[in-house]
Amino acid sequence: MTLLAQADDGPSCYGRLTNEWVCWDYVVDYRPEIVEATTQHVAITIASVLFGLALSFPLALLARRLPRLESTVLGVSTGLYTVPSLALFPLLVPFTGLSATTVVIGLGLYALTVLVRAILEGLRAVPEDVRESARGLGYGDGRLLLRVELPLAVPVVMAGLRVATVSTVALTTVGSLVAYGGLGNLIAEGVQSNFRAQLLTAAVLCVVLAVLLDVVIVLAQRVLTPWTRTAG
């Protein structure tokens, strides 16, 4: 998309002679493109966070069961975040191609930095006397984890999930490097063509998405931890 090339037929805030930052006409005229970019942004963000969770859970359990590997697991997961996307995405392209999968894998790896530590700290926050009581009731390791430890670890895990999700919303824009950046595609095009309305609209929508997803996670936490509402 480039700045509108045709002459203005009437008053407008974008066109050959005008290029305003706030422009509702742009939102109306380019609604299909905005909706498509927003939908792609949400899908990539959610898929990336879920992929990060799927990887971080076994890694956190491994670090917890084998303390000698904890520093290695945390070091690797943190180190991945230091790899620039300009280097990570090209490394993935030979295996995944120029596709949304490239972005999802890359962002999922970045999310490990927060999620692995959050899950590990959440499990550690479970009081030892609660574990002993559960074992006294005949709970095995698997049942203890699923029925006691994970539910009590939810608040800490959700706090990490909120940080990971909000940061992933921002990082998804980098997917424009492989043409799968959601709103990042609009931002990149807006910068290249100096299309102010497009640039500002996409940036604002990124912030709105981050806030909405954060609210959804907070509500999910309230549903998963009804005892906290009762205590309150």
PDB file of C-alpha atoms in Angstrom:
ATOM      1  CA  MET A   1       0.000   0.000   0.000  1.00  0.00           C
ATOM      2  CA  THR A   2       1.271   3.480  -0.822  1.00  0.00           C
ATOM      3  CA  LEU A   3      -0.025   6.913  -0.053  1.00  0.00           C
ATOM      4  CA  LEU A   4      -3.192   7.465  -2.075  1.00  0.00           C
ATOM      5  CA  ALA A   5      -2.178   8.408  -5.604  1.00  0.00           C
ATOM      6  CA  GLN A   6      -5.391   9.769  -7.041  1.00  0.00           C
ATOM      7  CA  ALA A   7      -6.454  13.378  -6.665  1.00  0.00           C
ATOM      8  CA  ASP A   8      -8.774  14.256  -3.836  1.00  0.00           C
ATOM      9  CA  ASP A   9     -12.415  14.489  -4.866  1.00  0.00           C
ATOM     10  CA  GLY A  10     -13.417  16.228  -1.682  1.00  0.00           C
ATOM     11  CA  PRO A  11     -12.253  17.091   1.830  1.00  0.00           C
ATOM     12  CA  SER A  12     -10.063  14.327   3.210  1.00  0.00           C
ATOM     13  CA  CYS A  13      -7.215  13.871   5.647  1.00  0.00           C
ATOM     14  CA  TYR A  14      -5.041  11.797   3.338  1.00  0.00           C
ATOM     15  CA  GLY A  15      -4.157  12.064  -0.320  1.00  0.00           C
ATOM     16  CA  ARG A  16      -1.777  13.936  -2.588  1.00  0.00           C
ATOM     17  CA  LEU A  17      -1.915  17.189  -0.659  1.00  0.00           C
ATOM     18  CA  THR A  18      -2.791  16.061   2.855  1.00  0.00           C
ATOM     19  CA  ASN A  19      -1.139  13.527   5.135  1.00  0.00           C
ATOM     20  CA  GLU A  20      -2.576  13.852   8.620  1.00  0.00           C
ATOM     21  CA  TRP A  21      -1.827  11.560  11.543  1.00  0.00           C
ATOM     22  CA  VAL A  22      -5.426  11.177  12.715  1.00  0.00           C
ATOM     23  CA  CYS A  23      -7.670  10.221   9.815  1.00  0.00           C
ATOM     24  CA  TRP A  24     -10.971   8.395  10.172  1.00  0.00           C
ATOM     25  CA  ASP A  25     -11.377   8.378   6.378  1.00  0.00           C
ATOM     26  CA  TYR A  26      -8.384   6.056   6.174  1.00  0.00           C
ATOM     27  CA  VAL A  27      -9.964   3.645   8.678  1.00  0.00           C
ATOM     28  CA  VAL A  28     -13.196   3.586   6.668  1.00  0.00           C
ATOM     29  CA  ASP A  29     -11.597   3.313   3.226  1.00  0.00           C
ATOM     30  CA  TYR A  30      -9.063   0.642   4.210  1.00  0.00           C
ATOM     31  CA  ARG A  31     -11.170  -1.305   6.677  1.00  0.00           C
ATOM     32  CA  PRO A  32     -10.689  -4.721   4.955  1.00  0.00           C
ATOM     33  CA  GLU A  33      -6.900  -4.346   5.039  1.00  0.00           C
ATOM     34  CA  ILE A  34      -6.956  -3.234   8.682  1.00  0.00           C
ATOM     35  CA  VAL A  35      -9.229  -6.108   9.731  1.00  0.00           C
ATOM     36  CA  GLU A  36      -7.083  -8.638   7.879  1.00  0.00           C
ATOM     37  CA  ALA A  37      -3.872  -7.326   9.461  1.00  0.00           C
ATOM     38  CA  THR A  38      -5.440  -7.256  12.931  1.00  0.00           C
ATOM     39  CA  THR A  39      -6.777 -10.796  12.588  1.00  0.00           C
ATOM     40  CA  GLN A  40      -3.373 -12.041  11.469  1.00  0.00           C
ATOM     41  CA  HIS A  41      -1.714 -10.208  14.356  1.00  0.00           C
ATOM     42  CA  VAL A  42      -4.009 -11.804  16.942  1.00  0.00           C
ATOM     43  CA  ALA A  43      -3.650 -15.290  15.437  1.00  0.00           C
ATOM     44  CA  ILE A  44       0.161 -15.116  15.351  1.00  0.00           C
ATOM     45  CA  THR A  45       0.338 -13.715  18.893  1.00  0.00           C
ATOM     46  CA  ILE A  46      -1.897 -16.409  20.389  1.00  0.00           C
ATOM     47  CA  ALA A  47      -0.180 -19.218  18.469  1.00  0.00           C
ATOM     48  CA  SER A  48       3.254 -17.956  19.545  1.00  0.00           C
ATOM     49  CA  VAL A  49       2.310 -17.742  23.232  1.00  0.00           C
ATOM     50  CA  LEU A  50       0.725 -21.211  23.171  1.00  0.00           C
ATOM     51  CA  PHE A  51       3.815 -22.600  21.464  1.00  0.00           C
ATOM     52  CA  GLY A  52       5.981 -20.939  24.101  1.00  0.00           C
ATOM     53  CA  LEU A  53       3.848 -22.457  26.867  1.00  0.00           C
ATOM     54  CA  ALA A  54       4.087 -25.914  25.299  1.00  0.00           C
ATOM     55  CA  LEU A  55       7.878 -25.642  25.336  1.00  0.00           C
ATOM     56  CA  SER A  56       8.331 -23.891  28.668  1.00  0.00           C
ATOM     57  CA  PHE A  57       6.243 -26.302  30.763  1.00  0.00           C
ATOM     58  CA  PRO A  58       8.433 -29.406  30.254  1.00  0.00           C
ATOM     59  CA  LEU A  59      11.575 -27.250  30.493  1.00  0.00           C
ATOM     60  CA  ALA A  60      10.445 -25.853  33.853  1.00  0.00           C
ATOM     61  CA  LEU A  61       9.620 -29.350  35.127  1.00  0.00           C
ATOM     62  CA  LEU A  62      13.033 -30.566  33.974  1.00  0.00           C
ATOM     63  CA  ALA A  63      14.794 -27.722  35.768  1.00  0.00           C
ATOM     64  CA  ARG A  64      12.787 -28.414  38.894  1.00  0.00           C
ATOM     65  CA  ARG A  65      13.430 -32.157  38.927  1.00  0.00           C
ATOM     66  CA  LEU A  66      17.138 -31.812  38.077  1.00  0.00           C
ATOM     67  CA  PRO A  67      18.472 -28.758  39.939  1.00  0.00           C
ATOM     68  CA  ARG A  68      21.854 -29.193  38.277  1.00  0.00           C
ATOM     69  CA  LEU A  69      20.241 -28.327  34.939  1.00  0.00           C
ATOM     70  CA  GLU A  70      18.307 -25.318  36.204  1.00  0.00           C
ATOM     71  CA  SER A  71      20.985 -22.755  35.430  1.00  0.00           C
ATOM     72  CA  THR A  72      21.458 -24.277  31.971  1.00  0.00           C
ATOM     73  CA  VAL A  73      17.743 -24.244  31.170  1.00  0.00           C
ATOM     74  CA  LEU A  74      17.293 -20.683  32.398  1.00  0.00           C
ATOM     75  CA  GLY A  75      20.479 -19.569  30.683  1.00  0.00           C
ATOM     76  CA  VAL A  76      19.473 -21.002  27.308  1.00  0.00           C
ATOM     77  CA  SER A  77      15.903 -19.672  27.498  1.00  0.00           C
ATOM     78  CA  THR A  78      17.196 -16.232  28.451  1.00  0.00           C
ATOM     79  CA  GLY A  79      19.942 -16.338  25.849  1.00  0.00           C
ATOM     80  CA  LEU A  80      17.437 -16.944  23.059  1.00  0.00           C
ATOM     81  CA  TYR A  81      15.900 -13.541  23.766  1.00  0.00           C
ATOM     82  CA  THR A  82      19.214 -11.874  22.998  1.00  0.00           C
ATOM     83  CA  VAL A  83      19.257 -13.244  19.439  1.00  0.00           C
ATOM     84  CA  PRO A  84      18.080 -10.421  17.130  1.00  0.00           C
ATOM     85  CA  SER A  85      14.996 -11.204  15.066  1.00  0.00           C
ATOM     86  CA  LEU A  86      16.969 -10.053  12.022  1.00  0.00           C
ATOM     87  CA  ALA A  87      19.187 -13.090  12.608  1.00  0.00           C
ATOM     88  CA  LEU A  88      16.672 -15.576  14.043  1.00  0.00           C
ATOM     89  CA  PHE A  89      14.052 -15.366  11.312  1.00  0.00           C
ATOM     90  CA  PRO A  90      16.523 -15.909   8.441  1.00  0.00           C
ATOM     91  CA  LEU A  91      17.873 -18.946  10.321  1.00  0.00           C
ATOM     92  CA  LEU A  92      14.365 -20.425  10.419  1.00  0.00           C
ATOM     93  CA  VAL A  93      13.386 -19.583   6.841  1.00  0.00           C
ATOM     94  CA  PRO A  94      15.299 -22.522   5.230  1.00  0.00           C
ATOM     95  CA  PHE A  95      13.216 -24.910   7.368  1.00  0.00           C
ATOM     96  CA  THR A  96       9.839 -23.165   7.554  1.00  0.00           C
ATOM     97  CA  GLY A  97       9.885 -20.903   4.503  1.00  0.00           C
ATOM     98  CA  LEU A  98       8.427 -17.409   4.312  1.00  0.00           C
ATOM     99  CA  SER A  99       5.391 -18.333   6.354  1.00  0.00           C
ATOM    100  CA  ALA A 100       3.592 -17.514   9.569  1.00  0.00           C
ATOM    101  CA  THR A 101       5.222 -20.620  11.078  1.00  0.00           C
ATOM    102  CA  THR A 102       8.572 -18.835  10.984  1.00  0.00           C
ATOM    103  CA  VAL A 103       7.183 -15.987  13.073  1.00  0.00           C
ATOM    104  CA  VAL A 104       5.334 -18.276  15.501  1.00  0.00           C
ATOM    105  CA  ILE A 105       8.422 -20.370  16.214  1.00  0.00           C
ATOM    106  CA  GLY A 106      10.644 -17.326  16.616  1.00  0.00           C
ATOM    107  CA  LEU A 107       8.273 -15.510  18.960  1.00  0.00           C
ATOM    108  CA  GLY A 108       7.551 -18.711  20.897  1.00  0.00           C
ATOM    109  CA  LEU A 109      11.280 -19.076  21.567  1.00  0.00           C
ATOM    110  CA  TYR A 110      11.451 -15.474  22.740  1.00  0.00           C
ATOM    111  CA  ALA A 111       8.559 -16.113  25.153  1.00  0.00           C
ATOM    112  CA  LEU A 112      10.551 -18.850  26.904  1.00  0.00           C
ATOM    113  CA  THR A 113      12.553 -16.170  28.688  1.00  0.00           C
ATOM    114  CA  VAL A 114       9.537 -15.186  30.775  1.00  0.00           C
ATOM    115  CA  LEU A 115       7.436 -18.343  30.793  1.00  0.00           C
ATOM    116  CA  VAL A 116      10.035 -20.869  31.955  1.00  0.00           C
ATOM    117  CA  ARG A 117      10.980 -18.726  34.931  1.00  0.00           C
ATOM    118  CA  ALA A 118       7.332 -17.944  35.748  1.00  0.00           C
ATOM    119  CA  ILE A 119       6.308 -21.616  35.795  1.00  0.00           C
ATOM    120  CA  LEU A 120       9.341 -22.585  37.842  1.00  0.00           C
ATOM    121  CA  GLU A 121       8.759 -19.820  40.381  1.00  0.00           C
ATOM    122  CA  GLY A 122       5.047 -20.611  40.522  1.00  0.00           C
ATOM    123  CA  LEU A 123       5.727 -24.232  41.440  1.00  0.00           C
ATOM    124  CA  ARG A 124       8.273 -23.164  44.034  1.00  0.00           C
ATOM    125  CA  ALA A 125       5.731 -20.842  45.638  1.00  0.00           C
ATOM    126  CA  VAL A 126       3.543 -23.800  46.658  1.00  0.00           C
ATOM    127  CA  PRO A 127       3.972 -24.260  50.442  1.00  0.00           C
ATOM    128  CA  GLU A 128       5.818 -27.426  51.394  1.00  0.00           C
ATOM    129  CA  ASP A 129       3.270 -28.299  54.070  1.00  0.00           C
ATOM    130  CA  VAL A 130       0.590 -28.378  51.356  1.00  0.00           C
ATOM    131  CA  ARG A 131       2.661 -30.878  49.393  1.00  0.00           C
ATOM    132  CA  GLU A 132       3.197 -33.020  52.495  1.00  0.00           C
ATOM    133  CA  SER A 133      -0.520 -32.989  53.268  1.00  0.00           C
ATOM    134  CA  ALA A 134      -1.328 -34.094  49.712  1.00  0.00           C
ATOM    135  CA  ARG A 135       1.231 -36.896  49.885  1.00  0.00           C
ATOM    136  CA  GLY A 136      -0.281 -37.961  53.179  1.00  0.00           C
ATOM    137  CA  LEU A 137      -3.618 -38.288  51.394  1.00  0.00           C
ATOM    138  CA  GLY A 138      -2.038 -40.652  48.872  1.00  0.00           C
ATOM    139  CA  TYR A 139      -1.297 -38.236  46.039  1.00  0.00           C
ATOM    140  CA  GLY A 140       1.411 -39.439  43.675  1.00  0.00           C
ATOM    141  CA  ASP A 141       3.785 -37.091  41.866  1.00  0.00           C
ATOM    142  CA  GLY A 142       1.584 -36.721  38.789  1.00  0.00           C
ATOM    143  CA  ARG A 143      -1.635 -36.168  40.700  1.00  0.00           C
ATOM    144  CA  LEU A 144       0.143 -33.831  43.116  1.00  0.00           C
ATOM    145  CA  LEU A 145       1.357 -31.719  40.204  1.00  0.00           C
ATOM    146  CA  LEU A 146      -1.960 -31.535  38.359  1.00  0.00           C
ATOM    147  CA  ARG A 147      -4.366 -31.292  41.300  1.00  0.00           C
ATOM    148  CA  VAL A 148      -2.390 -29.301  43.857  1.00  0.00           C
ATOM    149  CA  GLU A 149       0.758 -27.592  42.608  1.00  0.00           C
ATOM    150  CA  LEU A 150      -0.396 -26.247  39.256  1.00  0.00           C
ATOM    151  CA  PRO A 151      -3.650 -24.732  40.571  1.00  0.00           C
ATOM    152  CA  LEU A 152      -1.737 -22.982  43.367  1.00  0.00           C
ATOM    153  CA  ALA A 153       0.921 -21.825  40.910  1.00  0.00           C
ATOM    154  CA  VAL A 154      -1.651 -20.202  38.601  1.00  0.00           C
ATOM    155  CA  PRO A 155      -1.307 -16.610  39.936  1.00  0.00           C
ATOM    156  CA  VAL A 156       2.471 -16.547  39.403  1.00  0.00           C
ATOM    157  CA  VAL A 157       2.241 -18.323  36.045  1.00  0.00           C
ATOM    158  CA  MET A 158      -0.471 -15.947  34.862  1.00  0.00           C
ATOM    159  CA  ALA A 159       1.645 -12.953  35.827  1.00  0.00           C
ATOM    160  CA  GLY A 160       4.398 -14.294  33.581  1.00  0.00           C
ATOM    161  CA  LEU A 161       1.888 -15.096  30.858  1.00  0.00           C
ATOM    162  CA  ARG A 162       0.645 -11.511  30.886  1.00  0.00           C
ATOM    163  CA  VAL A 163       4.156 -10.168  30.392  1.00  0.00           C
ATOM    164  CA  ALA A 164       4.897 -12.707  27.651  1.00  0.00           C
ATOM    165  CA  THR A 165       1.650 -11.960  25.824  1.00  0.00           C
ATOM    166  CA  VAL A 166       2.032  -8.183  25.877  1.00  0.00           C
ATOM    167  CA  SER A 167       5.637  -8.410  24.703  1.00  0.00           C
ATOM    168  CA  THR A 168       4.630 -10.862  21.963  1.00  0.00           C
ATOM    169  CA  VAL A 169       2.000  -8.424  20.680  1.00  0.00           C
ATOM    170  CA  ALA A 170       4.798  -5.907  20.191  1.00  0.00           C
ATOM    171  CA  LEU A 171       7.273  -8.428  18.757  1.00  0.00           C
ATOM    172  CA  THR A 172       4.754  -9.772  16.249  1.00  0.00           C
ATOM    173  CA  THR A 173       5.248  -6.579  14.252  1.00  0.00           C
ATOM    174  CA  VAL A 174       8.795  -7.771  13.495  1.00  0.00           C
ATOM    175  CA  GLY A 175       7.201 -10.561  11.451  1.00  0.00           C
ATOM    176  CA  SER A 176       6.912  -8.002   8.673  1.00  0.00           C
ATOM    177  CA  LEU A 177      10.447  -9.130   7.801  1.00  0.00           C
ATOM    178  CA  VAL A 178       8.871 -12.244   6.272  1.00  0.00           C
ATOM    179  CA  ALA A 179       5.565 -10.559   5.336  1.00  0.00           C
ATOM    180  CA  TYR A 180       3.699 -12.066   8.308  1.00  0.00           C
ATOM    181  CA  GLY A 181       3.750  -9.272  10.828  1.00  0.00           C
ATOM    182  CA  GLY A 182       0.052  -8.501  11.109  1.00  0.00           C
ATOM    183  CA  LEU A 183      -0.211  -4.836  11.973  1.00  0.00           C
ATOM    184  CA  GLY A 184       3.560  -4.694  11.568  1.00  0.00           C
ATOM    185  CA  ASN A 185       3.054  -4.958   7.819  1.00  0.00           C
ATOM    186  CA  LEU A 186       0.962  -1.799   7.893  1.00  0.00           C
ATOM    187  CA  ILE A 187       3.516  -0.055  10.098  1.00  0.00           C
ATOM    188  CA  ALA A 188       6.389  -0.979   7.773  1.00  0.00           C
ATOM    189  CA  GLU A 189       4.464   0.199   4.717  1.00  0.00           C
ATOM    190  CA  GLY A 190       3.428   3.373   6.503  1.00  0.00           C
ATOM    191  CA  VAL A 191       7.048   4.172   7.331  1.00  0.00           C
ATOM    192  CA  GLN A 192       8.249   3.480   3.794  1.00  0.00           C
ATOM    193  CA  SER A 193       5.551   5.627   2.174  1.00  0.00           C
ATOM    194  CA  ASN A 194       5.311   8.198   4.989  1.00  0.00           C
ATOM    195  CA  PHE A 195       1.604   7.393   5.286  1.00  0.00           C
ATOM    196  CA  ARG A 196       0.959   8.898   8.694  1.00  0.00           C
ATOM    197  CA  ALA A 197      -2.634   7.751   9.145  1.00  0.00           C
ATOM    198  CA  GLN A 198      -1.715   4.147   8.392  1.00  0.00           C
ATOM    199  CA  LEU A 199       1.295   4.238  10.705  1.00  0.00           C
ATOM    200  CA  LEU A 200      -0.584   5.735  13.657  1.00  0.00           C
ATOM    201  CA  THR A 201      -3.673   3.549  13.216  1.00  0.00           C
ATOM    202  CA  ALA A 202      -1.630   0.341  13.200  1.00  0.00           C
ATOM    203  CA  ALA A 203       0.430   1.453  16.204  1.00  0.00           C
ATOM    204  CA  VAL A 204      -2.682   2.336  18.215  1.00  0.00           C
ATOM    205  CA  LEU A 205      -4.295  -0.996  17.357  1.00  0.00           C
ATOM    206  CA  CYS A 206      -1.204  -2.810  18.674  1.00  0.00           C
ATOM    207  CA  VAL A 207      -1.621  -1.061  22.014  1.00  0.00           C
ATOM    208  CA  VAL A 208      -5.348  -1.834  22.087  1.00  0.00           C
ATOM    209  CA  LEU A 209      -4.681  -5.516  21.345  1.00  0.00           C
ATOM    210  CA  ALA A 210      -2.109  -5.712  24.134  1.00  0.00           C
ATOM    211  CA  VAL A 211      -4.569  -4.223  26.632  1.00  0.00           C
ATOM    212  CA  LEU A 212      -7.455  -6.465  25.530  1.00  0.00           C
ATOM    213  CA  LEU A 213      -5.390  -9.656  25.698  1.00  0.00           C
ATOM    214  CA  ASP A 214      -4.082  -8.652  29.116  1.00  0.00           C
ATOM    215  CA  VAL A 215      -7.661  -8.176  30.341  1.00  0.00           C
ATOM    216  CA  VAL A 216      -8.635 -11.583  28.945  1.00  0.00           C
ATOM    217  CA  ILE A 217      -5.794 -13.249  30.853  1.00  0.00           C
ATOM    218  CA  VAL A 218      -6.765 -11.464  34.079  1.00  0.00           C
ATOM    219  CA  LEU A 219     -10.364 -12.668  33.689  1.00  0.00           C
ATOM    220  CA  ALA A 220      -9.138 -16.192  32.951  1.00  0.00           C
ATOM    221  CA  GLN A 221      -7.075 -16.114  36.120  1.00  0.00           C
ATOM    222  CA  ARG A 222     -10.127 -15.131  38.153  1.00  0.00           C
ATOM    223  CA  VAL A 223     -12.023 -18.068  36.706  1.00  0.00           C
ATOM    224  CA  LEU A 224      -9.170 -20.498  37.409  1.00  0.00           C
ATOM    225  CA  THR A 225      -8.613 -19.272  40.973  1.00  0.00           C
ATOM    226  CA  PRO A 226     -12.059 -18.867  42.548  1.00  0.00           C
ATOM    227  CA  TRP A 227     -10.581 -19.220  46.040  1.00  0.00           C
ATOM    228  CA  THR A 228      -8.797 -15.879  45.649  1.00  0.00           C
ATOM    229  CA  ARG A 229     -12.142 -14.138  45.123  1.00  0.00           C
ATOM    230  CA  THR A 230     -13.571 -15.859  48.166  1.00  0.00           C
ATOM    231  CA  ALA A 231     -10.585 -14.830  50.264  1.00  0.00           C
ATOM    232  CA  GLY A 232     -10.958 -11.270  49.044  1.00  0.00           C
TER     233      GLY A 232
END
